[in-house]
Amino acid sequence: MTDTLPTAEAAVSEAPPDGPQSPRTLKRSIGIVGGTLLTLSCVTPASTLFVVVPDLFGTLGTATALTIAIGSVLCIAVAFCYSELGTLIPSAGGEYAMVSTLAGRLAGWLVFVLSLLVVMIVPPVIAMGTADYLTPIVHLNPSMTGAGVMLLATLAGLLDLRANAWITGIFLVLEVIAAGVVALLGFTHSQRGLGSLTSMQVAGTAGHTDTVTAMLVVSGLAIALFVTQGFSTAVYLSEELENPRRNVARTVLATLAISTVIILVPVVAITMGASDLPALTGGDISSMVTAWSNSAVGTFVSLCVALAIINAGIVMVIQNSRVLFASARDKAWPAPVNTVFSKLGRFGSPWVATLAVGIPGAILCFVNLDTLYGVTGVSVTGMYLLVAVAALLSRRGSHRHTHAWRMPLWPAMPILLIAVLAYILTQQETSYLLWTGGIVAVATLYWAFYLRPRRETRWLVSIPEDQ
């Protein structure tokens, strides 16, 4: 059940064609700057600052910045795993290509299923938040607005990737400006000193001040660890990055560093500038910005966040369509499905796979996604856990001598990551674990009764050669 893959060349030569004689490859059209812009856009630091961080303020108060800082340090281990595996296995399949090659086809297939859950659910969930930040100028239905954002992102995803890098780059500049405005206002209206960052206080009930315990900080890492997790997008773009053996690692590490600064600095400023502890614990950043300045500045910041969400939708559709394209090229499905999903458009983008991700995403905007969002959290954690396991196996056999970026402190880094992610899984709700486990069980049956009996012709993960 854990039979490992043949070499890339063998996989290509052994596979009878469903259509073309050789696997279709994507065009290498972007360098490290374009790749970093696209990857930073997927992190969406402004969206994280205004959507995720307020929840942390509500439970961690003044310890929020410290928790995010610890999470960012732990993310270095994640970035090291992705950097090494992404340069060793430069495929648009991302996690599943890396895990299949190093840990066996079944493990890779399960990673693909987990990633498919994520790619189908997360974009519409984020897109539906656009309406909230357009409220200063117009009141819109969240579902209709989310569907519109998904369709817009789908159209943008059909364009040439170099053009998308510039589009998302412009949006990224706006959200960085918004984060900068928040940081500037917070620091210039400071109510407390740097010592408040370690005061470990949160507003309790009836006006009391509660102490943030070490266990609360550890529990908060379940969110803080993924605050900057979008840097993994660089791996999905590895087939379109020029010189991927070098640029994938540079893009991953640069994105982590930049996004950490963009998110953490405003969080420190907000902690120091909030008028009082209840205001900080409330986490209403837009109201804080308005109080520090005026309604016009608050409106500007809200609109920048709305653009950041649209930006994230574009990048996620681009990323997710590449996963579906790669799975068809690697023959994960019956022949007619593989042929359709592997089609490339006039701009070199996988247009059918893009539509297959974007249109269902627009439909999902009309569905209650509370439970599915919980399933996504479990899926992301499980996916990262398997990536860390693959990183432990990345220096076996011929892979030991393959030219690739190598992480320092191996194997300590992936072992630490496995321990942290295992803990995070134990903190998830039982119902979410059961839902995800059921989906994984069905996927395992598909593997056992369809893919594994056809191992010579199905699920042949190929690694395109550098160009």
PDB file of N, CA and C in Angstrom, residues 27 29 156-165 322 347-349:
ATOM      1  N   LYS A  27       4.202  26.702 -18.956  1.00  0.00           N
ATOM      2  CA  LYS A  27       5.247  27.571 -19.484  1.00  0.00           C
ATOM      3  C   LYS A  27       5.955  28.313 -18.355  1.00  0.00           C
ATOM      4  N   SER A  29       7.405  31.332 -17.064  1.00  0.00           N
ATOM      5  CA  SER A  29       7.263  32.709 -17.526  1.00  0.00           C
ATOM      6  C   SER A  29       7.520  33.743 -16.448  1.00  0.00           C
ATOM      7  N   ALA A 156      -9.699  36.106 -14.265  1.00  0.00           N
ATOM      8  CA  ALA A 156      -8.296  36.514 -14.167  1.00  0.00           C
ATOM      9  C   ALA A 156      -7.370  35.315 -14.249  1.00  0.00           C
ATOM     10  N   GLY A 157      -7.806  34.171 -13.708  1.00  0.00           N
ATOM     11  CA  GLY A 157      -6.978  32.971 -13.732  1.00  0.00           C
ATOM     12  C   GLY A 157      -6.763  32.398 -15.118  1.00  0.00           C
ATOM     13  N   LEU A 158      -7.596  32.818 -16.082  1.00  0.00           N
ATOM     14  CA  LEU A 158      -7.453  32.336 -17.457  1.00  0.00           C
ATOM     15  C   LEU A 158      -6.385  33.102 -18.227  1.00  0.00           C
ATOM     16  N   LEU A 159      -5.886  34.194 -17.641  1.00  0.00           N
ATOM     17  CA  LEU A 159      -4.887  35.014 -18.320  1.00  0.00           C
ATOM     18  C   LEU A 159      -3.496  34.422 -18.174  1.00  0.00           C
ATOM     19  N   ASP A 160      -2.559  35.024 -18.891  1.00  0.00           N
ATOM     20  CA  ASP A 160      -1.156  34.629 -18.770  1.00  0.00           C
ATOM     21  C   ASP A 160      -0.671  34.911 -17.350  1.00  0.00           C
ATOM     22  N   LEU A 161       0.132  34.022 -16.792  1.00  0.00           N
ATOM     23  CA  LEU A 161       0.547  34.140 -15.400  1.00  0.00           C
ATOM     24  C   LEU A 161       1.379  35.391 -15.161  1.00  0.00           C
ATOM     25  N   ARG A 162       2.155  35.820 -16.176  1.00  0.00           N
ATOM     26  CA  ARG A 162       2.956  37.028 -15.990  1.00  0.00           C
ATOM     27  C   ARG A 162       2.042  38.245 -15.804  1.00  0.00           C
ATOM     28  N   ALA A 163       0.937  38.288 -16.564  1.00  0.00           N
ATOM     29  CA  ALA A 163      -0.017  39.378 -16.408  1.00  0.00           C
ATOM     30  C   ALA A 163      -0.646  39.344 -15.023  1.00  0.00           C
ATOM     31  N   ASN A 164      -0.967  38.135 -14.544  1.00  0.00           N
ATOM     32  CA  ASN A 164      -1.550  38.015 -13.217  1.00  0.00           C
ATOM     33  C   ASN A 164      -0.583  38.465 -12.132  1.00  0.00           C
ATOM     34  N   ALA A 165       0.711  38.238 -12.338  1.00  0.00           N
ATOM     35  CA  ALA A 165       1.691  38.665 -11.344  1.00  0.00           C
ATOM     36  C   ALA A 165       1.644  40.182 -11.171  1.00  0.00           C
ATOM     37  N   ARG A 322      -3.839  24.720 -10.859  1.00  0.00           N
ATOM     38  CA  ARG A 322      -2.599  23.998 -11.166  1.00  0.00           C
ATOM     39  C   ARG A 322      -2.584  22.626 -10.493  1.00  0.00           C
ATOM     40  N   PHE A 347      -3.202  31.249 -23.471  1.00  0.00           N
ATOM     41  CA  PHE A 347      -2.205  31.914 -22.638  1.00  0.00           C
ATOM     42  C   PHE A 347      -1.318  30.927 -21.884  1.00  0.00           C
ATOM     43  N   GLY A 348      -1.501  29.646 -22.155  1.00  0.00           N
ATOM     44  CA  GLY A 348      -0.697  28.636 -21.471  1.00  0.00           C
ATOM     45  C   GLY A 348      -1.241  28.246 -20.110  1.00  0.00           C
ATOM     46  N   SER A 349      -2.450  28.719 -19.769  1.00  0.00           N
ATOM     47  CA  SER A 349      -3.044  28.370 -18.477  1.00  0.00           C
ATOM     48  C   SER A 349      -3.986  27.182 -18.641  1.00  0.00           C
TER      49      SER A 349
END
